[in-house]
Amino acid sequence: LKVVFNTMLGELWEDRGDLEDEDTMMARREDYGTREDGTPVDLPEGVLVLTCGVDTQDTFFSYEVVGHGFYGETWGIKKGVVMGDPNDDETWALLDGVLDKVYRFKDGRGLLISMTCIDSGGHKTQSVYKHCRDRIGKRVFAIKGQGGDGVPFTRPPSKVNIVVNGRNVAKAFLYSIGVDAGKATIMSNLKVQEPGPKYCHFPRGEERGYDHSFFNELLSERMVMKQERGRVRWAWERIPGIQHNEALDARNYALAALRILDPNMDAVADRLRAVRSGGDAAKPETGPKNRTRVKKSNLMGGDAW
């Protein structure tokens, strides 16, 4: 097949191992349904918590909002790009439109994003630190990816300096993410064929952003064996011919956000049922005596969880 692709078809051969290709993943997409007014349903049943991962580039943000259910089952909710320089406040204001949106079930109830991880690598580090600190009340945190075998997926955050004109003016939290561990989880979950534990759902609809380019980016890397100085190690490598991997990175950061948040899914499911039944639990608790509950109720806002 490699010879046929290279010589007869003039195309680059992509060895993805036992992963599916983009066309197969496109065919696997689902219709999440519509509400009575004809508008599309954002959240299918099963989603309990929303997180967002944001990959930072010099001229845009690439993000994905991911829904999480029991036992590692996930739903792609929205994939998109916010164009603009991440050093500009206007670009962050556009990103706020994604992070502050209420994503709704068919019955009109909604969820807010519970936590967001934003890549601070590259040339926009200080801007990411500053703007994440400004949004700490919405659980928006800067992260930095670290590759390597054996690096844990998440660790407690450190504090880093925010530097303006050569001066340290404040501090921000920074999470170090073991990106190789996250990629291994993503690729393993993509192999699951039946809805249920660890299965990855993706929606139909042009406005959702789950097109051929998304799956090309999501499947942009593979695990390869390398030999260095007489030692053999496994490493993630970009598949030749694929230019972008932002979708893979954004999904990785969204999964890291859930791992950091570490919600009690049983408690969240119970509370969501209580909200939908109109019980007293629909009212978010406030006040210092309910500090633990307030933290959990940050998942809510108005008629949104």
mmCIF file of C-alpha atoms in Angstrom:
data_model
loop_
_atom_site.group_PDB
_atom_site.id
_atom_site.type_symbol
_atom_site.label_atom_id
_atom_site.label_comp_id
_atom_site.label_asym_id
_atom_site.label_seq_id
_atom_site.Cartn_x
_atom_site.Cartn_y
_atom_site.Cartn_z
ATOM 1 C CA LEU A 1 0.000 0.000 0.000
ATOM 2 C CA LYS A 2 2.830 2.401 0.775
ATOM 3 C CA VAL A 3 4.358 1.824 -2.671
ATOM 4 C CA VAL A 4 0.991 2.274 -4.391
ATOM 5 C CA PHE A 5 0.247 5.531 -2.564
ATOM 6 C CA ASN A 6 3.727 6.971 -3.166
ATOM 7 C CA THR A 7 4.375 5.903 -6.760
ATOM 8 C CA MET A 8 1.043 5.331 -8.475
ATOM 9 C CA LEU A 9 -1.182 7.837 -6.666
ATOM 10 C CA GLY A 10 1.488 10.401 -5.851
ATOM 11 C CA GLU A 11 0.165 10.715 -2.302
ATOM 12 C CA LEU A 12 1.904 10.489 1.040
ATOM 13 C CA TRP A 13 1.380 7.221 2.895
ATOM 14 C CA GLU A 14 0.121 7.710 6.436
ATOM 15 C CA ASP A 15 0.635 4.836 8.839
ATOM 16 C CA ARG A 16 -1.802 5.319 11.730
ATOM 17 C CA GLY A 17 -1.339 1.887 13.228
ATOM 18 C CA ASP A 18 -4.724 0.494 14.290
ATOM 19 C CA LEU A 19 -6.471 3.880 14.512
ATOM 20 C CA GLU A 20 -9.346 4.804 12.245
ATOM 21 C CA ASP A 21 -8.913 7.383 9.471
ATOM 22 C CA GLU A 22 -10.679 10.718 9.037
ATOM 23 C CA ASP A 23 -13.404 9.381 6.760
ATOM 24 C CA THR A 24 -14.354 6.646 9.210
ATOM 25 C CA MET A 25 -14.489 9.160 12.073
ATOM 26 C CA MET A 26 -16.614 11.527 9.968
ATOM 27 C CA ALA A 27 -19.107 8.734 9.301
ATOM 28 C CA ARG A 28 -19.280 8.039 13.038
ATOM 29 C CA ARG A 29 -20.643 11.510 13.868
ATOM 30 C CA GLU A 30 -24.077 11.749 15.500
ATOM 31 C CA ASP A 31 -27.092 14.028 15.430
ATOM 32 C CA TYR A 32 -27.547 15.451 18.922
ATOM 33 C CA GLY A 33 -31.116 16.467 18.053
ATOM 34 C CA THR A 34 -33.128 19.685 17.909
ATOM 35 C CA ARG A 35 -35.415 21.494 20.332
ATOM 36 C CA GLU A 36 -39.059 22.285 19.675
ATOM 37 C CA ASP A 37 -38.123 25.672 18.196
ATOM 38 C CA GLY A 38 -35.844 23.998 15.670
ATOM 39 C CA THR A 39 -32.563 25.093 17.245
ATOM 40 C CA PRO A 40 -29.886 22.424 17.627
ATOM 41 C CA VAL A 41 -29.351 20.735 20.983
ATOM 42 C CA ASP A 42 -25.939 21.600 22.397
ATOM 43 C CA LEU A 43 -25.766 18.842 24.993
ATOM 44 C CA PRO A 44 -27.011 15.270 24.579
ATOM 45 C CA GLU A 45 -28.138 13.234 27.550
ATOM 46 C CA GLY A 46 -25.212 11.787 29.461
ATOM 47 C CA VAL A 47 -23.155 14.961 29.671
ATOM 48 C CA LEU A 48 -22.525 15.972 33.278
ATOM 49 C CA VAL A 49 -19.541 18.356 33.182
ATOM 50 C CA LEU A 50 -18.083 20.664 30.535
ATOM 51 C CA THR A 51 -14.421 21.584 30.169
ATOM 52 C CA CYS A 52 -12.542 23.531 27.528
ATOM 53 C CA GLY A 53 -9.041 23.186 26.123
ATOM 54 C CA VAL A 54 -7.392 26.078 24.274
ATOM 55 C CA ASP A 55 -4.282 25.822 22.112
ATOM 56 C CA THR A 56 -2.481 29.162 21.726
ATOM 57 C CA GLN A 57 -0.924 30.197 18.428
ATOM 58 C CA ASP A 58 0.630 33.509 17.373
ATOM 59 C CA THR A 59 -2.472 34.681 15.510
ATOM 60 C CA PHE A 60 -5.367 32.667 16.948
ATOM 61 C CA PHE A 61 -6.773 30.421 19.665
ATOM 62 C CA SER A 62 -7.928 26.924 18.739
ATOM 63 C CA TYR A 63 -10.401 25.547 21.281
ATOM 64 C CA GLU A 64 -12.673 22.604 21.978
ATOM 65 C CA VAL A 65 -15.508 22.365 24.474
ATOM 66 C CA VAL A 66 -15.866 18.760 25.671
ATOM 67 C CA GLY A 67 -18.689 17.146 27.614
ATOM 68 C CA HIS A 68 -17.872 14.426 30.135
ATOM 69 C CA GLY A 69 -20.053 11.667 31.542
ATOM 70 C CA PHE A 70 -19.591 8.561 33.610
ATOM 71 C CA TYR A 71 -16.584 6.268 33.127
ATOM 72 C CA GLY A 72 -14.645 8.452 30.699
ATOM 73 C CA GLU A 73 -17.376 8.762 28.067
ATOM 74 C CA THR A 74 -17.016 12.080 26.217
ATOM 75 C CA TRP A 75 -19.006 14.212 23.797
ATOM 76 C CA GLY A 76 -17.516 16.792 21.459
ATOM 77 C CA ILE A 77 -19.611 19.934 21.909
ATOM 78 C CA LYS A 78 -17.922 22.727 19.956
ATOM 79 C CA LYS A 79 -14.640 23.050 18.093
ATOM 80 C CA GLY A 80 -13.610 26.441 16.825
ATOM 81 C CA VAL A 81 -10.982 29.097 16.234
ATOM 82 C CA VAL A 82 -10.813 32.618 17.668
ATOM 83 C CA MET A 83 -8.781 34.736 15.274
ATOM 84 C CA GLY A 84 -6.597 37.508 16.674
ATOM 85 C CA ASP A 85 -3.359 38.168 18.508
ATOM 86 C CA PRO A 86 -3.475 36.590 22.001
ATOM 87 C CA ASN A 87 -1.660 39.693 23.253
ATOM 88 C CA ASP A 88 -4.757 41.787 22.470
ATOM 89 C CA ASP A 89 -7.626 42.214 24.935
ATOM 90 C CA GLU A 90 -10.106 42.076 22.050
ATOM 91 C CA THR A 91 -9.051 38.520 21.221
ATOM 92 C CA TRP A 92 -9.633 37.448 24.810
ATOM 93 C CA ALA A 93 -13.029 39.122 24.766
ATOM 94 C CA LEU A 94 -13.967 36.933 21.799
ATOM 95 C CA LEU A 95 -12.722 33.862 23.662
ATOM 96 C CA ASP A 96 -14.885 34.897 26.629
ATOM 97 C CA GLY A 97 -17.879 34.472 24.343
ATOM 98 C CA VAL A 98 -17.031 30.773 24.163
ATOM 99 C CA LEU A 99 -16.137 30.337 27.832
ATOM 100 C CA ASP A 100 -19.191 32.219 29.169
ATOM 101 C CA LYS A 101 -21.763 30.600 26.892
ATOM 102 C CA VAL A 102 -24.518 28.458 28.376
ATOM 103 C CA TYR A 103 -24.643 25.138 26.514
ATOM 104 C CA ARG A 104 -28.143 23.677 26.684
ATOM 105 C CA PHE A 105 -29.896 20.325 26.819
ATOM 106 C CA LYS A 106 -33.067 19.632 24.863
ATOM 107 C CA ASP A 107 -35.229 20.711 27.821
ATOM 108 C CA GLY A 108 -33.566 24.144 27.902
ATOM 109 C CA ARG A 109 -31.495 23.572 31.023
ATOM 110 C CA GLY A 110 -27.835 24.320 30.517
ATOM 111 C CA LEU A 111 -24.287 23.844 31.690
ATOM 112 C CA LEU A 112 -21.477 26.318 32.024
ATOM 113 C CA ILE A 113 -17.879 25.337 31.387
ATOM 114 C CA SER A 114 -16.478 24.196 34.726
ATOM 115 C CA MET A 115 -12.780 24.595 33.948
ATOM 116 C CA THR A 116 -10.586 25.773 31.073
ATOM 117 C CA CYS A 117 -6.919 25.012 30.394
ATOM 118 C CA ILE A 118 -5.082 27.439 28.100
ATOM 119 C CA ASP A 119 -1.691 26.711 26.566
ATOM 120 C CA SER A 120 0.965 29.197 27.691
ATOM 121 C CA GLY A 121 3.782 27.918 25.491
ATOM 122 C CA GLY A 122 5.173 29.804 22.509
ATOM 123 C CA HIS A 123 5.452 33.562 22.197
ATOM 124 C CA LYS A 124 2.366 34.632 24.197
ATOM 125 C CA THR A 125 3.287 33.307 27.633
ATOM 126 C CA GLN A 126 2.963 36.489 29.676
ATOM 127 C CA SER A 127 -0.326 37.426 28.042
ATOM 128 C CA VAL A 128 -1.760 34.006 28.878
ATOM 129 C CA TYR A 129 -0.579 34.301 32.486
ATOM 130 C CA LYS A 130 -2.158 37.732 32.892
ATOM 131 C CA HIS A 131 -5.499 36.952 31.294
ATOM 132 C CA CYS A 132 -5.857 33.614 33.062
ATOM 133 C CA ARG A 133 -5.242 35.340 36.386
ATOM 134 C CA ASP A 134 -7.980 37.836 35.519
ATOM 135 C CA ARG A 135 -10.347 34.900 34.908
ATOM 136 C CA ILE A 136 -9.459 32.707 37.863
ATOM 137 C CA GLY A 137 -13.009 33.084 39.185
ATOM 138 C CA LYS A 138 -14.186 31.127 36.123
ATOM 139 C CA ARG A 139 -11.501 28.471 36.665
ATOM 140 C CA VAL A 140 -9.450 29.520 33.646
ATOM 141 C CA PHE A 141 -5.860 28.365 34.135
ATOM 142 C CA ALA A 142 -2.604 28.545 32.218
ATOM 143 C CA ILE A 143 -0.956 25.237 31.410
ATOM 144 C CA LYS A 144 2.356 24.162 29.941
ATOM 145 C CA GLY A 145 2.786 20.850 28.183
ATOM 146 C CA GLN A 146 5.655 18.590 29.100
ATOM 147 C CA GLY A 147 6.535 15.577 26.976
ATOM 148 C CA GLY A 148 8.351 12.438 27.990
ATOM 149 C CA ASP A 149 7.641 8.915 29.078
ATOM 150 C CA GLY A 150 6.524 8.620 32.681
ATOM 151 C CA VAL A 151 5.537 12.267 33.109
ATOM 152 C CA PRO A 152 2.199 12.319 35.009
ATOM 153 C CA PHE A 153 -0.791 13.755 33.195
ATOM 154 C CA THR A 154 -1.482 16.389 35.868
ATOM 155 C CA ARG A 155 0.257 17.724 38.948
ATOM 156 C CA PRO A 156 -0.479 20.421 41.525
ATOM 157 C CA PRO A 157 0.051 23.922 40.114
ATOM 158 C CA SER A 158 3.033 26.155 40.662
ATOM 159 C CA LYS A 159 3.066 29.941 40.859
ATOM 160 C CA VAL A 160 4.750 31.954 38.113
ATOM 161 C CA ASN A 161 5.527 35.653 37.781
ATOM 162 C CA ILE A 162 3.563 37.951 35.501
ATOM 163 C CA VAL A 163 6.125 40.305 34.008
ATOM 164 C CA VAL A 164 5.243 43.752 32.638
ATOM 165 C CA ASN A 165 8.003 46.000 31.290
ATOM 166 C CA GLY A 166 10.628 43.871 32.986
ATOM 167 C CA ARG A 167 8.944 43.991 36.392
ATOM 168 C CA ASN A 168 7.162 41.235 38.320
ATOM 169 C CA VAL A 169 3.706 42.673 38.937
ATOM 170 C CA ALA A 170 1.708 39.621 40.064
ATOM 171 C CA LYS A 171 1.625 35.853 40.123
ATOM 172 C CA ALA A 172 -0.500 33.288 38.303
ATOM 173 C CA PHE A 173 -1.118 29.586 38.708
ATOM 174 C CA LEU A 174 0.488 27.301 36.129
ATOM 175 C CA TYR A 175 -0.339 23.617 35.675
ATOM 176 C CA SER A 176 2.210 21.307 34.075
ATOM 177 C CA ILE A 177 0.526 18.758 31.800
ATOM 178 C CA GLY A 178 2.079 15.439 30.799
ATOM 179 C CA VAL A 179 0.952 15.637 27.184
ATOM 180 C CA ASP A 180 2.201 12.173 26.217
ATOM 181 C CA ALA A 181 0.019 10.542 28.873
ATOM 182 C CA GLY A 182 -2.971 12.546 27.649
ATOM 183 C CA LYS A 183 -2.383 11.608 24.012
ATOM 184 C CA ALA A 184 -2.180 7.940 24.946
ATOM 185 C CA THR A 185 -5.582 8.219 26.654
ATOM 186 C CA ILE A 186 -7.136 10.007 23.677
ATOM 187 C CA MET A 187 -5.874 7.504 21.124
ATOM 188 C CA SER A 188 -6.931 4.571 23.293
ATOM 189 C CA ASN A 189 -10.432 6.003 23.732
ATOM 190 C CA LEU A 190 -10.822 6.642 20.001
ATOM 191 C CA LYS A 191 -10.481 2.896 19.429
ATOM 192 C CA VAL A 192 -13.601 2.150 21.513
ATOM 193 C CA GLN A 193 -16.366 1.171 19.093
ATOM 194 C CA GLU A 194 -19.514 1.063 21.244
ATOM 195 C CA PRO A 195 -21.108 3.975 23.170
ATOM 196 C CA GLY A 196 -20.430 3.642 26.867
ATOM 197 C CA PRO A 197 -17.272 3.825 28.989
ATOM 198 C CA LYS A 198 -14.451 5.750 27.269
ATOM 199 C CA TYR A 199 -16.386 6.133 24.019
ATOM 200 C CA CYS A 200 -15.861 9.430 22.120
ATOM 201 C CA HIS A 201 -19.003 10.976 20.589
ATOM 202 C CA PHE A 202 -18.776 13.637 17.896
ATOM 203 C CA PRO A 203 -21.659 15.722 16.492
ATOM 204 C CA ARG A 204 -22.810 16.433 12.982
ATOM 205 C CA GLY A 205 -23.420 19.991 11.827
ATOM 206 C CA GLU A 206 -21.152 22.417 10.044
ATOM 207 C CA GLU A 207 -21.471 24.951 12.853
ATOM 208 C CA ARG A 208 -20.049 22.444 15.356
ATOM 209 C CA GLY A 209 -16.597 22.399 13.753
ATOM 210 C CA TYR A 210 -16.143 18.619 13.585
ATOM 211 C CA ASP A 211 -15.161 18.447 9.936
ATOM 212 C CA HIS A 212 -12.486 16.565 8.002
ATOM 213 C CA SER A 213 -9.806 19.049 9.109
ATOM 214 C CA PHE A 214 -10.670 18.463 12.773
ATOM 215 C CA PHE A 215 -10.204 14.704 12.512
ATOM 216 C CA ASN A 216 -7.037 15.181 10.468
ATOM 217 C CA GLU A 217 -5.621 17.222 13.349
ATOM 218 C CA LEU A 218 -6.985 14.887 16.024
ATOM 219 C CA LEU A 219 -5.288 11.906 14.358
ATOM 220 C CA SER A 220 -2.136 13.845 13.518
ATOM 221 C CA GLU A 221 0.316 11.932 15.725
ATOM 222 C CA ARG A 222 1.343 8.343 16.279
ATOM 223 C CA MET A 223 3.456 6.445 18.764
ATOM 224 C CA VAL A 224 6.815 5.358 17.319
ATOM 225 C CA MET A 225 9.762 3.453 18.711
ATOM 226 C CA LYS A 226 13.064 5.299 18.731
ATOM 227 C CA GLN A 227 16.567 4.129 19.547
ATOM 228 C CA GLU A 228 18.962 6.620 21.110
ATOM 229 C CA ARG A 229 22.362 5.806 22.569
ATOM 230 C CA GLY A 230 21.574 2.129 22.638
ATOM 231 C CA ARG A 231 18.271 2.637 24.461
ATOM 232 C CA VAL A 232 14.804 2.094 23.018
ATOM 233 C CA ARG A 233 11.975 4.447 23.908
ATOM 234 C CA TRP A 234 8.495 5.227 22.657
ATOM 235 C CA ALA A 235 7.590 8.755 21.602
ATOM 236 C CA TRP A 236 4.752 10.647 19.928
ATOM 237 C CA GLU A 237 5.592 11.873 16.430
ATOM 238 C CA ARG A 238 3.704 13.966 13.893
ATOM 239 C CA ILE A 239 2.614 11.899 10.905
ATOM 240 C CA PRO A 240 4.487 13.153 7.815
ATOM 241 C CA GLY A 241 2.357 15.366 5.616
ATOM 242 C CA ILE A 242 0.032 16.578 8.380
ATOM 243 C CA GLN A 243 0.671 20.243 9.129
ATOM 244 C CA HIS A 244 -1.513 20.929 12.150
ATOM 245 C CA ASN A 245 -2.263 19.214 15.462
ATOM 246 C CA GLU A 246 -4.228 21.921 17.294
ATOM 247 C CA ALA A 247 -7.324 19.734 17.672
ATOM 248 C CA LEU A 248 -5.301 17.021 19.402
ATOM 249 C CA ASP A 249 -3.739 19.552 21.760
ATOM 250 C CA ALA A 250 -7.060 21.223 22.595
ATOM 251 C CA ARG A 251 -8.694 17.860 23.349
ATOM 252 C CA ASN A 252 -5.696 16.964 25.512
ATOM 253 C CA TYR A 253 -6.033 20.154 27.545
ATOM 254 C CA ALA A 254 -9.797 19.669 27.955
ATOM 255 C CA LEU A 255 -9.193 16.187 29.388
ATOM 256 C CA ALA A 256 -6.520 17.599 31.695
ATOM 257 C CA ALA A 257 -9.036 20.174 32.944
ATOM 258 C CA LEU A 258 -11.403 17.394 33.991
ATOM 259 C CA ARG A 259 -8.583 15.510 35.707
ATOM 260 C CA ILE A 260 -7.593 18.641 37.634
ATOM 261 C CA LEU A 261 -11.201 19.459 38.519
ATOM 262 C CA ASP A 262 -11.824 15.860 39.617
ATOM 263 C CA PRO A 263 -15.609 16.230 40.088
ATOM 264 C CA ASN A 264 -17.748 13.723 41.946
ATOM 265 C CA MET A 265 -19.807 12.545 38.985
ATOM 266 C CA ASP A 266 -22.397 10.802 41.144
ATOM 267 C CA ALA A 267 -23.020 14.005 43.102
ATOM 268 C CA VAL A 268 -23.199 16.049 39.896
ATOM 269 C CA ALA A 269 -25.703 13.632 38.355
ATOM 270 C CA ASP A 270 -27.867 13.726 41.503
ATOM 271 C CA ARG A 271 -27.839 17.502 41.528
ATOM 272 C CA LEU A 272 -28.711 17.728 37.848
ATOM 273 C CA ARG A 273 -31.698 15.422 38.388
ATOM 274 C CA ALA A 274 -32.801 17.577 41.334
ATOM 275 C CA VAL A 275 -32.550 20.753 39.251
ATOM 276 C CA ARG A 276 -34.618 19.236 36.459
ATOM 277 C CA SER A 277 -37.290 18.022 38.885
ATOM 278 C CA GLY A 278 -37.579 21.507 40.381
ATOM 279 C CA GLY A 279 -36.406 20.532 43.842
ATOM 280 C CA ASP A 280 -34.730 22.819 46.363
ATOM 281 C CA ALA A 281 -31.332 21.597 45.211
ATOM 282 C CA ALA A 282 -31.795 23.730 42.100
ATOM 283 C CA LYS A 283 -30.849 26.790 44.129
ATOM 284 C CA PRO A 284 -27.078 27.323 44.344
ATOM 285 C CA GLU A 285 -25.821 27.694 47.900
ATOM 286 C CA THR A 286 -23.981 30.843 48.923
ATOM 287 C CA GLY A 287 -22.140 32.063 51.972
ATOM 288 C CA PRO A 288 -18.997 31.011 53.780
ATOM 289 C CA LYS A 289 -20.721 28.205 55.695
ATOM 290 C CA ASN A 290 -21.272 26.382 52.417
ATOM 291 C CA ARG A 291 -17.822 26.904 50.943
ATOM 292 C CA THR A 292 -17.537 23.344 49.652
ATOM 293 C CA ARG A 293 -20.979 23.467 48.119
ATOM 294 C CA VAL A 294 -20.326 26.843 46.551
ATOM 295 C CA LYS A 295 -17.318 25.374 44.794
ATOM 296 C CA LYS A 296 -19.497 22.667 43.301
ATOM 297 C CA SER A 297 -22.273 25.088 42.415
ATOM 298 C CA ASN A 298 -19.853 27.060 40.261
ATOM 299 C CA LEU A 299 -21.028 24.588 37.645
ATOM 300 C CA MET A 300 -24.283 26.540 37.678
ATOM 301 C CA GLY A 301 -25.363 30.004 36.664
ATOM 302 C CA GLY A 302 -28.968 31.162 36.612
ATOM 303 C CA ASP A 303 -30.859 28.422 34.803
ATOM 304 C CA ALA A 304 -27.560 26.851 33.832
ATOM 305 C CA TRP A 305 -25.536 24.299 35.683
#
